[in-house]
DNA sequence: GAGAAGATTATCT
DNA sequence: GATAATCTTCTCC
């Protein structure tokens, strides 16, 4: 009983998430994300995030309105929004408040902390520095899929550890988001400057970078041909 | 029902 | 820097 209560106290409480998305995004840096399954526990320190949401963010999944896919974004803060993209990758978001605002923070990269053996097994033997670098890699290393959509982050088995963030003395950097074609002028990506686990190219870290033009898909290539 | 796009990643040149 | 892989979700007719 006592032990269970201690476990519950380890998670960040709901009010942490019930704040504006940019505030939560910055505040997530340096905090430890934990995923527990029957196979074991994997944990990493958040070193890179992106904020999405609000009524004017054209890049947000919530922009077109509520659908079956993005419903979790419209729910209460402190839950995991996990979606599937590009036919092979899952991405993890933290839903922020207030309720109904449909905002979330994409977890782009973690610095591995615990459960490296399990993470390595899930990632198929990539070098350790690439275990959790990039949103698709984060989800794979943690063993997340669409079934984890809607998970309450204040109760586990996926949670954020309470306490002060550990930023290793690194400053918070800010810049444009990666991989989107609209609303690229918004500097809603935050990361710990100089951390080797941060994703993206050096160019992406530079001020004023613009994402490359979208590569033609198989279908669009056929259309163009 | 068909077509198009996608908050990515790994690999090749 | 360019491109393939892969499939869910959404929009449009």
Tab-separated table of C-alpha atoms (C1' of nucleotides) in Angstrom:
chain	number	residue	atom	x	y	z
A	1	UNK	CA	0.000	0.000	0.000
A	2	UNK	CA	2.682	2.399	1.070
A	3	UNK	CA	4.774	1.335	-1.878
A	4	UNK	CA	1.930	1.972	-4.294
A	5	UNK	CA	1.378	5.444	-2.924
A	6	UNK	CA	5.080	6.161	-3.369
A	7	UNK	CA	4.849	5.039	-6.994
A	8	UNK	CA	1.936	7.335	-7.648
A	9	UNK	CA	3.815	10.249	-6.141
A	10	UNK	CA	6.593	9.671	-8.641
A	11	UNK	CA	4.452	10.921	-11.513
A	12	UNK	CA	3.979	14.574	-12.381
A	13	UNK	CA	0.483	15.621	-11.268
A	14	UNK	CA	-2.341	16.767	-13.525
A	15	UNK	CA	-1.865	20.537	-12.906
A	16	UNK	CA	1.556	20.321	-14.531
A	17	UNK	CA	-0.122	19.537	-17.850
A	18	UNK	CA	-3.045	21.910	-17.410
A	19	UNK	CA	-1.093	24.932	-18.615
A	20	UNK	CA	-0.441	26.602	-21.986
A	21	UNK	CA	1.272	24.262	-24.441
A	22	UNK	CA	4.417	26.373	-24.858
A	23	UNK	CA	4.890	26.531	-21.091
A	24	UNK	CA	4.553	22.784	-20.744
A	25	UNK	CA	6.833	22.168	-23.728
A	26	UNK	CA	9.687	24.160	-22.205
A	27	UNK	CA	9.076	22.654	-18.793
A	28	UNK	CA	9.267	19.097	-20.103
A	29	UNK	CA	12.931	19.459	-21.060
A	30	UNK	CA	15.167	17.587	-18.659
A	31	UNK	CA	12.361	15.481	-17.210
A	32	UNK	CA	12.420	11.699	-17.224
A	33	UNK	CA	9.840	9.748	-19.195
A	34	UNK	CA	9.280	6.168	-18.019
A	35	UNK	CA	7.599	3.273	-19.796
A	36	UNK	CA	6.943	0.023	-17.958
A	37	UNK	CA	5.797	-3.207	-19.606
A	38	UNK	CA	6.000	-6.889	-18.776
A	39	UNK	CA	9.329	-6.940	-20.569
A	40	UNK	CA	10.768	-4.332	-18.243
A	41	UNK	CA	11.245	-0.614	-17.838
A	42	UNK	CA	12.770	1.907	-20.235
A	43	UNK	CA	13.408	5.530	-19.246
A	44	UNK	CA	14.904	8.561	-20.929
A	45	UNK	CA	15.403	12.226	-20.228
A	46	UNK	CA	13.486	14.545	-22.577
A	47	UNK	CA	15.911	16.662	-24.592
A	48	UNK	CA	13.776	17.831	-27.524
A	49	UNK	CA	10.080	18.669	-27.975
A	50	UNK	CA	7.702	20.501	-30.305
A	51	UNK	CA	4.453	22.254	-29.403
A	52	UNK	CA	1.301	21.872	-31.493
A	53	UNK	CA	-2.213	23.143	-31.085
A	54	UNK	CA	-4.377	26.110	-30.425
A	55	UNK	CA	-6.983	27.501	-32.781
A	56	UNK	CA	-4.486	29.142	-35.127
A	57	UNK	CA	-1.828	26.451	-35.571
A	58	UNK	CA	-2.218	25.203	-39.146
A	59	UNK	CA	0.341	22.432	-38.539
A	60	UNK	CA	-1.616	20.839	-35.704
A	61	UNK	CA	-3.520	17.604	-36.198
A	62	UNK	CA	-6.368	19.272	-34.325
A	63	UNK	CA	-6.693	22.058	-36.877
A	64	UNK	CA	-9.411	20.373	-39.009
A	65	UNK	CA	-11.465	19.588	-35.919
A	66	UNK	CA	-12.065	16.515	-33.839
A	67	UNK	CA	-11.757	13.130	-35.586
A	68	UNK	CA	-11.329	9.539	-34.434
A	69	UNK	CA	-7.580	9.897	-34.816
A	70	UNK	CA	-7.017	13.101	-32.863
A	71	UNK	CA	-9.794	12.733	-30.268
A	72	UNK	CA	-7.289	12.382	-27.430
A	73	UNK	CA	-5.957	15.866	-28.170
A	74	UNK	CA	-9.385	17.250	-27.379
A	75	UNK	CA	-9.561	15.405	-24.081
A	76	UNK	CA	-8.206	16.306	-20.648
A	77	UNK	CA	-4.525	17.236	-20.206
A	78	UNK	CA	-1.957	14.747	-18.951
A	79	UNK	CA	-2.784	11.990	-21.419
A	80	UNK	CA	-0.710	10.450	-24.209
A	81	UNK	CA	-1.702	11.135	-27.810
A	82	UNK	CA	-0.061	8.444	-29.942
A	83	UNK	CA	-0.573	8.479	-33.699
A	84	UNK	CA	0.671	6.440	-36.648
A	85	UNK	CA	2.348	8.107	-39.588
A	86	UNK	CA	4.198	7.369	-42.836
A	87	UNK	CA	2.990	3.808	-42.734
A	88	UNK	CA	5.542	2.691	-40.174
A	89	UNK	CA	6.132	5.132	-37.326
A	90	UNK	CA	4.332	6.001	-34.127
A	91	UNK	CA	4.796	9.384	-32.432
A	92	UNK	CA	4.173	10.265	-28.788
A	93	UNK	CA	2.578	13.514	-27.668
A	94	UNK	CA	1.685	14.866	-24.233
A	95	UNK	CA	-1.767	16.478	-24.195
A	96	UNK	CA	-1.779	19.846	-22.438
A	97	UNK	CA	-4.526	22.008	-21.056
A	98	UNK	CA	-6.913	23.533	-20.870
A	99	UNK	CA	-9.439	20.770	-21.585
A	100	UNK	CA	-10.942	21.148	-25.055
A	101	UNK	CA	-8.167	23.365	-26.368
A	102	UNK	CA	-6.617	20.468	-28.327
A	103	UNK	CA	-2.929	21.127	-27.761
A	104	UNK	CA	-0.069	18.691	-27.350
A	105	UNK	CA	3.695	18.457	-27.088
A	106	UNK	CA	5.486	16.057	-29.444
A	107	UNK	CA	8.340	14.208	-27.743
A	108	UNK	CA	11.096	14.294	-30.375
A	109	UNK	CA	14.103	12.896	-28.525
A	110	UNK	CA	15.225	11.357	-25.244
A	111	UNK	CA	18.626	10.810	-23.707
A	112	UNK	CA	18.578	7.125	-22.644
A	113	UNK	CA	18.698	6.638	-18.875
A	114	UNK	CA	17.467	3.172	-17.908
A	115	UNK	CA	16.496	-0.056	-19.608
A	116	UNK	CA	19.032	0.282	-22.391
A	117	UNK	CA	19.098	-3.458	-23.073
A	118	UNK	CA	15.376	-3.528	-23.755
A	119	UNK	CA	15.560	-0.345	-25.832
A	120	UNK	CA	18.408	-1.799	-27.886
A	121	UNK	CA	16.410	-4.965	-28.522
A	122	UNK	CA	13.423	-2.938	-29.711
A	123	UNK	CA	15.557	-0.693	-31.919
A	124	UNK	CA	17.354	-3.520	-33.613
A	125	UNK	CA	20.872	-2.773	-32.541
A	126	UNK	CA	21.334	0.797	-33.686
A	127	UNK	CA	24.123	2.765	-31.951
A	128	UNK	CA	23.152	3.946	-28.465
A	129	UNK	CA	23.254	7.627	-29.451
A	130	UNK	CA	20.466	6.915	-31.935
A	131	UNK	CA	18.277	4.805	-29.640
A	132	UNK	CA	15.771	7.580	-28.918
A	133	UNK	CA	16.700	10.338	-31.383
A	134	UNK	CA	13.671	11.305	-33.456
A	135	UNK	CA	9.973	10.898	-32.611
A	136	UNK	CA	9.594	7.562	-34.392
A	137	UNK	CA	12.652	6.209	-32.606
A	138	UNK	CA	11.329	7.353	-29.221
A	139	UNK	CA	8.092	5.422	-29.705
A	140	UNK	CA	9.932	2.339	-30.934
A	141	UNK	CA	12.410	2.332	-28.056
A	142	UNK	CA	9.580	2.685	-25.541
A	143	UNK	CA	7.463	0.043	-27.279
A	144	UNK	CA	4.545	2.375	-27.945
A	145	UNK	CA	1.793	1.950	-30.499
A	146	UNK	CA	-1.752	3.105	-31.154
A	147	UNK	CA	-2.989	1.003	-28.216
A	148	UNK	CA	-1.191	3.467	-25.925
A	149	UNK	CA	-3.202	6.400	-27.235
A	150	UNK	CA	-5.155	7.956	-24.377
A	151	UNK	CA	-2.932	6.588	-21.597
A	152	UNK	CA	-3.153	8.657	-18.416
A	153	UNK	CA	0.372	9.940	-17.824
A	154	UNK	CA	-0.302	10.662	-14.171
A	155	UNK	CA	-0.957	6.988	-13.397
A	156	UNK	CA	1.353	4.888	-15.570
A	157	UNK	CA	2.437	2.496	-17.036
A	158	UNK	CA	3.745	5.474	-18.987
A	159	UNK	CA	4.564	8.486	-16.860
A	160	UNK	CA	6.813	11.482	-16.226
A	161	UNK	CA	8.830	11.444	-13.028
A	162	UNK	CA	8.047	14.181	-10.553
A	163	UNK	CA	10.750	16.428	-9.155
A	164	UNK	CA	13.101	18.992	-10.597
A	165	UNK	CA	14.233	18.582	-14.225
A	166	UNK	CA	17.853	17.574	-14.881
A	167	UNK	CA	19.215	19.689	-17.700
A	168	UNK	CA	22.874	19.036	-17.130
A	169	UNK	CA	23.581	22.742	-17.116
A	170	UNK	CA	22.431	23.073	-20.720
A	171	UNK	CA	20.538	26.098	-21.976
A	172	UNK	CA	17.134	25.796	-23.641
A	173	UNK	CA	17.291	26.479	-27.371
A	174	UNK	CA	14.344	27.391	-29.558
A	175	UNK	CA	13.671	27.200	-33.287
A	176	UNK	CA	11.266	26.210	-36.072
A	177	UNK	CA	9.561	22.847	-36.025
A	178	UNK	CA	10.824	20.006	-38.215
A	179	UNK	CA	9.045	18.113	-40.964
A	180	UNK	CA	6.076	20.391	-41.524
A	181	UNK	CA	5.150	22.528	-44.532
A	182	UNK	CA	2.761	25.002	-42.931
A	183	UNK	CA	3.191	27.387	-40.019
A	184	UNK	CA	6.953	27.006	-40.421
A	185	UNK	CA	7.479	30.529	-39.107
A	186	UNK	CA	6.528	29.461	-35.591
A	187	UNK	CA	9.510	28.730	-33.400
A	188	UNK	CA	7.766	26.075	-31.330
A	189	UNK	CA	10.594	23.533	-31.150
A	190	UNK	CA	12.594	23.459	-27.934
A	191	UNK	CA	15.702	21.469	-27.121
A	192	UNK	CA	18.643	21.323	-24.724
A	193	UNK	CA	21.479	23.083	-26.513
A	194	UNK	CA	24.378	20.821	-27.393
A	195	UNK	CA	22.840	17.593	-26.182
A	196	UNK	CA	23.990	14.748	-28.459
A	197	UNK	CA	20.587	13.060	-28.290
A	198	UNK	CA	18.806	15.951	-30.047
A	199	UNK	CA	17.456	15.056	-33.507
A	200	UNK	CA	17.495	17.070	-36.715
A	201	UNK	CA	20.306	18.414	-38.827
A	202	UNK	CA	22.682	21.200	-37.849
A	203	UNK	CA	20.767	23.288	-40.338
A	204	UNK	CA	17.535	22.712	-38.427
A	205	UNK	CA	19.163	24.186	-35.354
A	206	UNK	CA	20.110	27.357	-37.183
A	207	UNK	CA	17.853	30.361	-36.930
A	208	UNK	CA	15.623	30.894	-39.914
A	209	UNK	CA	16.036	27.454	-41.465
A	210	UNK	CA	13.380	26.305	-43.874
A	211	UNK	CA	12.407	22.681	-44.276
A	212	UNK	CA	13.215	21.108	-47.604
A	213	UNK	CA	10.439	20.816	-50.115
A	214	UNK	CA	8.324	17.753	-49.621
A	215	UNK	CA	9.588	14.768	-51.589
A	216	UNK	CA	7.189	13.453	-54.183
A	217	UNK	CA	5.213	10.454	-53.053
A	218	UNK	CA	4.871	7.385	-55.227
A	219	UNK	CA	1.394	8.428	-56.210
A	220	UNK	CA	2.211	12.062	-56.858
A	221	UNK	CA	5.188	10.966	-58.930
A	222	UNK	CA	2.894	8.866	-61.035
A	223	UNK	CA	0.573	11.812	-61.370
A	224	UNK	CA	3.422	14.044	-62.412
A	225	UNK	CA	4.748	11.528	-64.916
B	1	DG	C1'	-14.520	3.826	-53.026
B	2	DA	C1'	-10.478	6.236	-54.816
B	3	DG	C1'	-6.938	9.413	-54.306
B	4	DA	C1'	-3.737	12.146	-51.658
B	5	DA	C1'	-1.052	13.418	-47.806
B	6	DG	C1'	1.653	12.584	-43.873
B	7	DA	C1'	4.534	16.097	-36.839
B	8	DT	C1'	9.579	9.815	-40.226
B	9	DT	C1'	13.604	7.174	-40.872
B	10	DA	C1'	17.301	4.704	-43.122
B	11	DT	C1'	20.135	4.359	-46.911
B	12	DC	C1'	22.380	5.653	-50.991
B	13	DT	C1'	25.012	8.920	-53.976
C	1	DG	C1'	20.514	16.042	-50.699
C	2	DA	C1'	17.459	12.584	-52.763
C	3	DT	C1'	14.531	8.835	-52.294
C	4	DA	C1'	12.217	4.437	-50.977
C	5	DA	C1'	9.474	2.108	-47.611
C	6	DT	C1'	4.714	1.607	-45.969
C	7	DC	C1'	-0.283	2.197	-44.489
C	8	DT	C1'	-3.578	4.920	-41.783
C	9	DT	C1'	-6.510	8.696	-42.055
C	10	DC	C1'	-9.064	12.019	-44.259
C	11	DT	C1'	-11.320	14.351	-48.155
C	12	DC	C1'	-13.853	14.345	-52.163
C	13	DC	C1'	-16.989	12.502	-55.595
